[in-house]
GROMACS .gro file of C-alpha atoms in nm:
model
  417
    1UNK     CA    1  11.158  13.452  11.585
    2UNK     CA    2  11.157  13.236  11.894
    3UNK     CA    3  11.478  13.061  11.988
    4UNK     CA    4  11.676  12.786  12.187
    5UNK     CA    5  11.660  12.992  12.511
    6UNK     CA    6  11.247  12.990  12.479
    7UNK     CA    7  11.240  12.579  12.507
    8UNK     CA    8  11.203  12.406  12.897
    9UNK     CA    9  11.333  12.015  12.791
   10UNK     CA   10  11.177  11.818  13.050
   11UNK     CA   11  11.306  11.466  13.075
   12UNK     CA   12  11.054  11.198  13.199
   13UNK     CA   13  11.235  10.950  13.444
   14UNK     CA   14  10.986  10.689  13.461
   15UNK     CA   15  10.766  10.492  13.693
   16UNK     CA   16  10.920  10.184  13.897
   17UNK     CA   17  11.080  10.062  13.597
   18UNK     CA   18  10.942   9.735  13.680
   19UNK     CA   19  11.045   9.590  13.259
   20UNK     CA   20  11.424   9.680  13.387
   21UNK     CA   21  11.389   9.468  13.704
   22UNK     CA   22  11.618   9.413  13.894
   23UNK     CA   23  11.821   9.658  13.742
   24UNK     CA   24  11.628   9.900  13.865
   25UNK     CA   25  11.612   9.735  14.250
   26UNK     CA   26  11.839   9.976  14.390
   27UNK     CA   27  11.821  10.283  14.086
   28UNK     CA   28  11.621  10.441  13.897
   29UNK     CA   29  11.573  10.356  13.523
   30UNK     CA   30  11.750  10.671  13.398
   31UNK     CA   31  12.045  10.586  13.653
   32UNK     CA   32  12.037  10.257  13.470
   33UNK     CA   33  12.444  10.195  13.321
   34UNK     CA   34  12.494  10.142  12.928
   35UNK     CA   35  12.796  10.112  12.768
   36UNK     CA   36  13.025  10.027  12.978
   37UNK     CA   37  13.062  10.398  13.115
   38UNK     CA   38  12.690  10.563  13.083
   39UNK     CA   39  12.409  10.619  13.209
   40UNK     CA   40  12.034  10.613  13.018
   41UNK     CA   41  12.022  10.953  13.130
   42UNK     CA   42  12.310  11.041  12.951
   43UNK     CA   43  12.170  11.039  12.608
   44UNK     CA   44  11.862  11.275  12.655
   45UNK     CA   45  12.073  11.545  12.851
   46UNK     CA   46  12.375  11.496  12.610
   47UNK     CA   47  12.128  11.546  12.275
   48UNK     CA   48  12.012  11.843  12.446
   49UNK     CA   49  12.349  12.025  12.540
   50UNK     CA   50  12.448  11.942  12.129
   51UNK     CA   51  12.106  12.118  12.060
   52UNK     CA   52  12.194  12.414  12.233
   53UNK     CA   53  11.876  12.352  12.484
   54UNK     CA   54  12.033  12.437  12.846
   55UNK     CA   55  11.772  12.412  13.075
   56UNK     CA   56  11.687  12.100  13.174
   57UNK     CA   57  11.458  11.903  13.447
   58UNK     CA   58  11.419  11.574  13.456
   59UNK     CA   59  11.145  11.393  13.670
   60UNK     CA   60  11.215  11.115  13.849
   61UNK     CA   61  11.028  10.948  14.176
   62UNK     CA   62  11.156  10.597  14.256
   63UNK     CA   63  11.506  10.559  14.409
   64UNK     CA   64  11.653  10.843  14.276
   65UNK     CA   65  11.957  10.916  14.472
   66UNK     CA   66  12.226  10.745  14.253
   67UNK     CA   67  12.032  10.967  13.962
   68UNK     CA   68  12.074  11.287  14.138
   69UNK     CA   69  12.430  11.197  14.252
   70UNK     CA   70  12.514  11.136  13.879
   71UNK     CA   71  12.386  11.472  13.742
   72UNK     CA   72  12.563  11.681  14.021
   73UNK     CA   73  12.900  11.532  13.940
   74UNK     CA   74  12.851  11.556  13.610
   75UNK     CA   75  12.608  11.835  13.473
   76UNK     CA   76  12.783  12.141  13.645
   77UNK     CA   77  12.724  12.435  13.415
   78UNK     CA   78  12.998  12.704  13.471
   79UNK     CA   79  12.903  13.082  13.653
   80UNK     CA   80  12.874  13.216  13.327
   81UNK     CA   81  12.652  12.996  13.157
   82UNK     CA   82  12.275  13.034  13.236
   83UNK     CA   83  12.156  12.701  13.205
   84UNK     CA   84  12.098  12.419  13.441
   85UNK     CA   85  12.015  12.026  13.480
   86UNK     CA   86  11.760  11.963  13.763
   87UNK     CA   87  11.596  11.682  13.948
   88UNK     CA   88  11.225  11.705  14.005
   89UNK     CA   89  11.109  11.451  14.225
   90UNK     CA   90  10.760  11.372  14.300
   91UNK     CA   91  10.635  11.560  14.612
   92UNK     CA   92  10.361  11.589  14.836
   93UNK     CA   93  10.200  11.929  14.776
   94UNK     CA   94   9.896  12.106  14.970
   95UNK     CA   95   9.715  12.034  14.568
   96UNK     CA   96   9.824  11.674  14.577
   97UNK     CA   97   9.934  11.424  14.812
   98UNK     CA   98   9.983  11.159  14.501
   99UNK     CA   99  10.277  10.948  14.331
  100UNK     CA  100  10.322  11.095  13.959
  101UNK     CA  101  10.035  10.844  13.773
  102UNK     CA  102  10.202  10.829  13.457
  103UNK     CA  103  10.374  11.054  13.220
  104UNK     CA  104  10.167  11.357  13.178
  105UNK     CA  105  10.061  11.337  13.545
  106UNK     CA  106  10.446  11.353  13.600
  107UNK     CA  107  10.433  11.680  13.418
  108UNK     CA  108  10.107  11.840  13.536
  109UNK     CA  109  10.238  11.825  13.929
  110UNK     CA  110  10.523  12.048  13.816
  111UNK     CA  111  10.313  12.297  13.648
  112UNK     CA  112  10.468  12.552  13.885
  113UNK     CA  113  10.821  12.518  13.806
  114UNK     CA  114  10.748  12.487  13.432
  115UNK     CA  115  10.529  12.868  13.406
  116UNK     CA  116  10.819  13.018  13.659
  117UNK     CA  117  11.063  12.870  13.375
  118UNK     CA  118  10.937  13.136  13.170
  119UNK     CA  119  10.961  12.885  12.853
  120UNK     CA  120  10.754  12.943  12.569
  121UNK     CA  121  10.795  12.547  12.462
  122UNK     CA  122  10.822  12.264  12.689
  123UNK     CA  123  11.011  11.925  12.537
  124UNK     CA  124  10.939  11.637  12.639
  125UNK     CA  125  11.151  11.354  12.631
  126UNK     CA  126  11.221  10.965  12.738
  127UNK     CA  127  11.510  10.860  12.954
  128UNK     CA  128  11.520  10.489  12.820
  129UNK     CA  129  11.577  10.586  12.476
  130UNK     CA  130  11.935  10.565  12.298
  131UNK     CA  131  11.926  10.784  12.010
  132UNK     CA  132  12.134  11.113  11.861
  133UNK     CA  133  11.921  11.386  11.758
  134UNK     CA  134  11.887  11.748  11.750
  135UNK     CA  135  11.613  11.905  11.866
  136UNK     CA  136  11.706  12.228  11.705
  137UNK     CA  137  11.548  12.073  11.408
  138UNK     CA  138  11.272  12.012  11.536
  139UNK     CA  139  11.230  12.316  11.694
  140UNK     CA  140  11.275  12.496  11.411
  141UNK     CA  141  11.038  12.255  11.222
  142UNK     CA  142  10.757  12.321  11.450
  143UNK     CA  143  10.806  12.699  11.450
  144UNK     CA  144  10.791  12.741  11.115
  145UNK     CA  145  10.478  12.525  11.129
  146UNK     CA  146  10.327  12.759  11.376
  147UNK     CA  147  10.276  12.378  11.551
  148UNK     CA  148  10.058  12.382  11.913
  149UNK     CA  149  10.261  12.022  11.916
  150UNK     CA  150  10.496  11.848  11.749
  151UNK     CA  151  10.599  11.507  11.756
  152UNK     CA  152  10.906  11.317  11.693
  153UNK     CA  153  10.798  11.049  11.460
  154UNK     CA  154  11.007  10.756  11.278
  155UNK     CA  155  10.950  10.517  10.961
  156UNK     CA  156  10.801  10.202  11.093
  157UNK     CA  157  10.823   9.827  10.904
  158UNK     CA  158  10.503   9.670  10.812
  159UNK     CA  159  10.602   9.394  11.044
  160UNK     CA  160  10.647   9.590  11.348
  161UNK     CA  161  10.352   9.824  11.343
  162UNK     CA  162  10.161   9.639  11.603
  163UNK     CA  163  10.466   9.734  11.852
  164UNK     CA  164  10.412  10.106  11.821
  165UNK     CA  165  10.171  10.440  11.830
  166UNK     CA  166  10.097  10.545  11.486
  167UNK     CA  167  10.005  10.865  11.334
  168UNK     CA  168   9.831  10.975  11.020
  169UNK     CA  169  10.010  11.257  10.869
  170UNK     CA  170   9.914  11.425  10.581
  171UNK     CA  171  10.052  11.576  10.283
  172UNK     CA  172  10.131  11.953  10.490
  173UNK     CA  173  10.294  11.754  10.746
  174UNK     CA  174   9.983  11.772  11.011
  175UNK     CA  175   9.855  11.461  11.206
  176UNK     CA  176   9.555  11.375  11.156
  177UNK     CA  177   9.477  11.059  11.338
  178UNK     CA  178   9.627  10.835  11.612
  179UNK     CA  179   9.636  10.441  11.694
  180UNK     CA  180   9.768  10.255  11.934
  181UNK     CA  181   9.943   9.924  11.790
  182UNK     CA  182   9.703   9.825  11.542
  183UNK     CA  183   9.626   9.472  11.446
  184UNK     CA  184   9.369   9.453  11.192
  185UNK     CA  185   9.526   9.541  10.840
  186UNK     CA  186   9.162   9.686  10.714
  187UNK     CA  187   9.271   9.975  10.996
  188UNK     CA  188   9.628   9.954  10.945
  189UNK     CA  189   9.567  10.032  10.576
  190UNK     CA  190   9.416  10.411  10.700
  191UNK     CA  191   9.736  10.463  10.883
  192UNK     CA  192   9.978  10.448  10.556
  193UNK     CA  193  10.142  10.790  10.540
  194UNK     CA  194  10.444  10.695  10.350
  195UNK     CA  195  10.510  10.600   9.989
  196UNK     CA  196  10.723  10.294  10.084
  197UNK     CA  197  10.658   9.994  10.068
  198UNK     CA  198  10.855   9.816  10.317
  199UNK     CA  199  10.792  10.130  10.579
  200UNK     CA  200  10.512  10.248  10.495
  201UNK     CA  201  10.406  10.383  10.852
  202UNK     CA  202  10.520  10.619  11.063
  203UNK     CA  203  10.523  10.549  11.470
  204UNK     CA  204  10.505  10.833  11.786
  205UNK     CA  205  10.900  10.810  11.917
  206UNK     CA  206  10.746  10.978  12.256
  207UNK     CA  207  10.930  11.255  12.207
  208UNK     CA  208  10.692  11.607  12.212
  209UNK     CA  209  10.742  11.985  12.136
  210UNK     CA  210  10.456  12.163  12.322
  211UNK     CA  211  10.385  12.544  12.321
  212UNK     CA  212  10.373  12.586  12.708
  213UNK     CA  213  10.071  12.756  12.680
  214UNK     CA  214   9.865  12.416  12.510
  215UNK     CA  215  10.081  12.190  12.736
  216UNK     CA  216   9.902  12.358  12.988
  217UNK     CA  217   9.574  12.408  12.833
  218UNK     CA  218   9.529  12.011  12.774
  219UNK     CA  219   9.669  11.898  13.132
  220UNK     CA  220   9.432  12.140  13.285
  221UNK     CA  221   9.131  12.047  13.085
  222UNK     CA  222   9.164  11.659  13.056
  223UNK     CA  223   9.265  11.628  13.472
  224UNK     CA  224   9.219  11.275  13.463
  225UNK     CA  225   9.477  11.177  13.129
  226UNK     CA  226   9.778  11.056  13.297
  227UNK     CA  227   9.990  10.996  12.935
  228UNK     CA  228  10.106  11.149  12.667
  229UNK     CA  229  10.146  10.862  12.471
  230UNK     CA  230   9.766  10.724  12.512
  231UNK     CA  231   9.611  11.040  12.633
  232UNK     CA  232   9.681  11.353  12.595
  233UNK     CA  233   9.848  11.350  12.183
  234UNK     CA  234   9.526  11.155  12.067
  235UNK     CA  235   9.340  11.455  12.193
  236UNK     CA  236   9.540  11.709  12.115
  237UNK     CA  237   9.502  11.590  11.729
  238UNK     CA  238   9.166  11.630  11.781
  239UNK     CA  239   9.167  12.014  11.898
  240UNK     CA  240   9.506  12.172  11.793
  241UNK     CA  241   9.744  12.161  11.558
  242UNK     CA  242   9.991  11.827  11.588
  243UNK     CA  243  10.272  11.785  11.317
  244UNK     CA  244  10.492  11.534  11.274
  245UNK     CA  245  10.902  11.599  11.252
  246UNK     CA  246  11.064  11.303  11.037
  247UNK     CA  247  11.362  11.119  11.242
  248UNK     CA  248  11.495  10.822  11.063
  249UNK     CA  249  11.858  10.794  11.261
  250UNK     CA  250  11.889  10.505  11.499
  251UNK     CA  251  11.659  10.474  11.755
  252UNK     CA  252  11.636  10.203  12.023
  253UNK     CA  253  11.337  10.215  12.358
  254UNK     CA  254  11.552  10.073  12.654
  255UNK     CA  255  11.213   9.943  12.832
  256UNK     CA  256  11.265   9.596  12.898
  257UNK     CA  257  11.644   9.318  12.997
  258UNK     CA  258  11.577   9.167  12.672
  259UNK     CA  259  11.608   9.518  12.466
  260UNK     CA  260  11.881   9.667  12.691
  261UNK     CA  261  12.112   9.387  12.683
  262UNK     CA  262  12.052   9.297  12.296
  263UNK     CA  263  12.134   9.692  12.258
  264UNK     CA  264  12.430   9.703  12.496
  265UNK     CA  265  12.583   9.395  12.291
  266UNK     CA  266  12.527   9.554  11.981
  267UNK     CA  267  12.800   9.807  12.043
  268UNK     CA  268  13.053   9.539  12.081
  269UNK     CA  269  13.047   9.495  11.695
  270UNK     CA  270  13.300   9.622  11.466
  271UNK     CA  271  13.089   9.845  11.288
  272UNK     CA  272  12.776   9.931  11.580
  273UNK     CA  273  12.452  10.086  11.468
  274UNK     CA  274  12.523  10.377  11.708
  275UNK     CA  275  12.844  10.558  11.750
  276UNK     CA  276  12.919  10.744  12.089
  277UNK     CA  277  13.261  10.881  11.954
  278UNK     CA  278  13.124  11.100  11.737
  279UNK     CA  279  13.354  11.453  11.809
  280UNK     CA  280  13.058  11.694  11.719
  281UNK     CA  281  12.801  11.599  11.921
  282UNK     CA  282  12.969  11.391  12.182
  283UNK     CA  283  12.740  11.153  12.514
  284UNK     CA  284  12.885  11.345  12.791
  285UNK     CA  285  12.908  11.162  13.151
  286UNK     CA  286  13.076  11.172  13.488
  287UNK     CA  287  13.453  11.248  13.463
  288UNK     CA  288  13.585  11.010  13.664
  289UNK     CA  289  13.977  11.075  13.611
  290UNK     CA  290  14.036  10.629  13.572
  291UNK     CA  291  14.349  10.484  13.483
  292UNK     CA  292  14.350  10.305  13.181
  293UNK     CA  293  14.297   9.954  13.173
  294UNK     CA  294  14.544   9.719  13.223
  295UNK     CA  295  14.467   9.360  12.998
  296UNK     CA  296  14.743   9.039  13.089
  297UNK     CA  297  14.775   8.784  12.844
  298UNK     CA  298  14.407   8.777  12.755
  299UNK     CA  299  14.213   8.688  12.454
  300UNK     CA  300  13.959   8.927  12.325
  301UNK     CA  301  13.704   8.963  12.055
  302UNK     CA  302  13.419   9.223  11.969
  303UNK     CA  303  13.453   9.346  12.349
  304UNK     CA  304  13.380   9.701  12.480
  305UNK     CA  305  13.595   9.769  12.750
  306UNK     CA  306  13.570  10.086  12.984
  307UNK     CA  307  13.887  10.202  13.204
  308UNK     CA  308  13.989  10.170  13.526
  309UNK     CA  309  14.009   9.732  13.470
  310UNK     CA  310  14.233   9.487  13.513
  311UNK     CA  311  14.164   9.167  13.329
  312UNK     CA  312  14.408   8.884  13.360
  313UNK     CA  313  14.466   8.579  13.158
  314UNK     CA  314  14.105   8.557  13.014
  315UNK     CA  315  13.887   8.494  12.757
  316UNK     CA  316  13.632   8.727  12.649
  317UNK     CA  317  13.409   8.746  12.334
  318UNK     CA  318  13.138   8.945  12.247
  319UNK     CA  319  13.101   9.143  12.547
  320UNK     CA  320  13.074   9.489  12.773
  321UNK     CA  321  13.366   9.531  13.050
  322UNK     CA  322  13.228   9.858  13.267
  323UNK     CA  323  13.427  10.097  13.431
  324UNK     CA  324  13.695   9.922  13.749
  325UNK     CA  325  13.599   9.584  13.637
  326UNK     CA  326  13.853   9.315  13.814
  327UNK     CA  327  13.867   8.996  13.631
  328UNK     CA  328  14.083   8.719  13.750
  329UNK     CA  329  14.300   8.481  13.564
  330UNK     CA  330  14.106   8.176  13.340
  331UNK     CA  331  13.769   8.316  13.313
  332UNK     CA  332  13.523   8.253  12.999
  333UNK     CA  333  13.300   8.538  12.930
  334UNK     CA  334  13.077   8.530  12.647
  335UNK     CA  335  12.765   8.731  12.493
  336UNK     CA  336  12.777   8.924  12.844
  337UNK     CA  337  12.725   9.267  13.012
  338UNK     CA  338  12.969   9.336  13.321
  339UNK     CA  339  12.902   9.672  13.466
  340UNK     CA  340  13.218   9.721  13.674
  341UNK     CA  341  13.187   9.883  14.022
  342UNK     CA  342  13.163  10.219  14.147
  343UNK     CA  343  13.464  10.222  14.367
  344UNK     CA  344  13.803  10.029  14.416
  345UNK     CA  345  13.849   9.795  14.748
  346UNK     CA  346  14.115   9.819  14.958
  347UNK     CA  347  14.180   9.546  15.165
  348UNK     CA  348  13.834   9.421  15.239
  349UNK     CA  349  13.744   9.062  15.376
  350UNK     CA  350  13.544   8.843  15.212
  351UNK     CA  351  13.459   8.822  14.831
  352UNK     CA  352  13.659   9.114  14.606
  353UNK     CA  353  13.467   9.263  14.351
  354UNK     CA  354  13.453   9.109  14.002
  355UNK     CA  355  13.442   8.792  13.861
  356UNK     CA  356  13.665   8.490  14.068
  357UNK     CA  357  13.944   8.277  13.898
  358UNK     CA  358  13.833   7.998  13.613
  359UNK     CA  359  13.495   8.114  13.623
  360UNK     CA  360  13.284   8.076  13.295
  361UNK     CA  361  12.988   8.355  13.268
  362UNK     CA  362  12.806   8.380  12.945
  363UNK     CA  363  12.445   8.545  12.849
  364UNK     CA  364  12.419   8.735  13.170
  365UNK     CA  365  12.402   9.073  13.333
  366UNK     CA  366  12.639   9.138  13.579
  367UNK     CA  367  12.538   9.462  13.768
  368UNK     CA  368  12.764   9.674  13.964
  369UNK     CA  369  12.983   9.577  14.284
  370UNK     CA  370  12.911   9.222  14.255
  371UNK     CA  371  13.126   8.938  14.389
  372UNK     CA  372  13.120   8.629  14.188
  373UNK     CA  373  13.375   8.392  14.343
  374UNK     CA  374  13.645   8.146  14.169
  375UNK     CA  375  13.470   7.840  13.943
  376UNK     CA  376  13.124   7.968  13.893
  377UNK     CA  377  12.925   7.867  13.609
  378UNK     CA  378  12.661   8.096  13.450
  379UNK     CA  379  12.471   8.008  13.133
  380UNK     CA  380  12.165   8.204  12.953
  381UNK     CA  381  11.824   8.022  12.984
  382UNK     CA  382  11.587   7.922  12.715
  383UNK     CA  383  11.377   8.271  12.553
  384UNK     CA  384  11.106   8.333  12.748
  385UNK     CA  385  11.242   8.193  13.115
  386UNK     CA  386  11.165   8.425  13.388
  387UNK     CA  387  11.319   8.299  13.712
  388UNK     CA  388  11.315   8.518  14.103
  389UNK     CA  389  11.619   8.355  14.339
  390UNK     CA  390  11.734   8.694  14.516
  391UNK     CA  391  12.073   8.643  14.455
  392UNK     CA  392  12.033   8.590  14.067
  393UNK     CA  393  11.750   8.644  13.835
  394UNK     CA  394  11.643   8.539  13.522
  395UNK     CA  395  11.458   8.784  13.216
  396UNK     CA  396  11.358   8.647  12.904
  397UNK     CA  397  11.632   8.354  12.906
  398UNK     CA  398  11.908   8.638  13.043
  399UNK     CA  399  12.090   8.539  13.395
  400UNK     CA  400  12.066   8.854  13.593
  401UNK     CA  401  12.330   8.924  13.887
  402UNK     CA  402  12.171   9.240  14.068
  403UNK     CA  403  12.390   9.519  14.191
  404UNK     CA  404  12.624   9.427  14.573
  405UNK     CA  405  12.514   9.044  14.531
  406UNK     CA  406  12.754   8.774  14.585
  407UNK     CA  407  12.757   8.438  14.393
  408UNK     CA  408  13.000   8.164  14.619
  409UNK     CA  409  13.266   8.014  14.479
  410UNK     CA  410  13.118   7.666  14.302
  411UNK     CA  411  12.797   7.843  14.231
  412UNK     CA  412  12.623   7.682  13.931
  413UNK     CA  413  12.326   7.846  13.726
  414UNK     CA  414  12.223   7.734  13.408
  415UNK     CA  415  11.932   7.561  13.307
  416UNK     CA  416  12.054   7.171  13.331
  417UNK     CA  417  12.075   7.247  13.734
   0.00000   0.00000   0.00000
């Protein structure tokens, strides 16, 4: 009977992350901060260490220092312990001199280091993706199927199908057919694999189990697909043996502002859809040995609030306070993200770090290190508003403040300027 130690989970890091922008300006997407104390990466590494899969690579090939700064300090497996977290980053080779060109290109450049792995199975997974699952499951599910592939697949709403991949499965489990986002119902109908009526489809979660030896097989032969997603799973249905493993946990893609900071908000609520305190299968992340936070005659409500901050005489509702966030005295925050910073100051001229006295900031992103001075106003902009200023951006109606940028004291944005 294969086991844990026979699986290779190879995390896929992403392209520019240009959706993410300007978040991703100075990071990459799966060094991208969520909850006040993570990272994206976080959840795909953690998921596997509850799984018992301990050897991990994840590609990456767009600013990925911060990344690879993150895993060292935090991933450090013991002398004991044979497993390992590692960063592949795309390289110029003497076979290729090219950027990865998509996800399964990602993976077919690092063909070497997955046959001197040894692995028998190869699982590939997201970095953008918030989710708990174990893949222990689903390993066992597709051994027992005597699977070439399996795939990760979730009940999808009649009114979202057009938003996802969907899959045919039959009555044994095995996929049968593929589409991408259908629109026309006549073809939507041939996709139903589920006797229910309000989710009666089922939708690719981009999450793949892969005998090594088919991974292979399929990037060798089909040279020129570059995804998984749109490439290389349609064909596989049509040569090998697919199945689909049921997931119907919570499940949110990260891709895009709107997404991450409607998801970030959502764990400010008194009873979120996804729990990162649960004490079995913990999100592990940097230990980063922070005071606790110290809150002065403030006013909260539904606020997530990391350690390490100092928060005086405020107001804040409905919001994320990240790690060493300095907040001074009469500030209004509202429906907003504030990432914190990555390091205390100590004595510095200029701007401090945080948000400035009697300052009102509501529907924003504030990313790390950023100075925002004393009585500056920020307000969200109407759905759909995509503004480029440098110092401040706008996604989808969202204000966002990108990472080491100062706002001076008076600053106004909000859509009656």
């Amino acid at each position: 009977m294969p086991s844990l130690n026979d699986i290779l989970a190879v995390i896929l890091g992403g392209g520019r992350g240009a959706r993410l922008y300007p978040l991703t300006q100075m990071r990459s997407k799966p060094a991208v901060p969520i909850a006040g104390k993570y990272r994206l990466i976080d959840i795909p590494i953690s998921n596997c260490i509850n799984s018992g899969i301990y050897r991990i690579a994840v590609l990456t090939q767009f600013n990925s220092v911060s990344l690879h700064r993150h895993i060292t300090n935090t991933y450090d497996f013991d002398a004991f312990h044979t497993g390992w977290v590692q960063i592949w980053a795309a390289e110029q080779t003497i076979e290729s001199a090219d950027w990865y060109q998509g996800t399964a290109d990602a993976v077919r450049k690092q063909t070497l280091e997955i046959l001197s792995s040894g692995a028998k199975n190869v699982l590939i997974l997201a970095g953008d993706h918030l989710y708990r699952m174990d893949y222990n499951a689903m390993a066992e599910y597709h051994w027992a199927n005597k699977a070439d592939v399996t795939v990760a697949v979730q009940p999808v709403p009649k009114e979202e199908v057009t938003r996802f991949g969907i899959l045919k499965r039959e009555a044994n489990g095995r996929i049968s057919s593929f589409v991408e986002k259908p629109k026309d119902p006549e073809i939507q109908k041939k996709f139903i694999s589920r006797d229910d009526k309000e989710r009666p489809f089922l939708g690719s979660m981009g999450i793949y189990m892969f005998k090594t030896r088919v991974l292979m097989e399929l990037l060798a032969t089909f040279p020129s697909y570059h995804d998984f997603g749109s490439d290389i799973i349609p064909q596989a249905i049509k040569t090998h043996s697919v199945f689909g493993f049921d997931f119907d946990g919570y499940w949110q893609d990260i891709g895009t502002i709107r997404s991450f900071y409607e998801t970030n908000l959502a764990l400010t609520t008194p009873d979120p859809p996804f729990n990162f305190y649960d004490p079995k299968l913990p999100m592990y992340t940097d230990r980063r040995f922070l005071p606790g936070s110290i809150v002065e005659d403030s006013k909260f409500q539904n606020v997530l609030i990391a350690e390490g901050s100092r928060i005086l005489k405020s107001d804040i509702t409905h919001s994320i306070i990240g790690i060493r966030s300095q907040v001074s005295a009469g500030c209004v925050i509202k429906d907003s993200i504030m990432m914190g910073s990555d390091y205390y100051e100590r004595g510095e001229e200029g701007l401090p770090i945080g948000i400035g006295a009697n300052s009102h900031i509501e529907g924003a992103i504030l990313d790390k290190n950023v100075r925002i001075g004393d009585n500056v106003i920020i307000r969200p902009f109407p759905r759909g508003t995509d503004i480029d200023r440098g110092k401040w951006y706008v996604r989808d109606g969202i204000v966002v403040i990108p990472k080491d940028a100062e706002i001076e004291s008076g600053t106004k944005i909000s859509p009656e300027e």
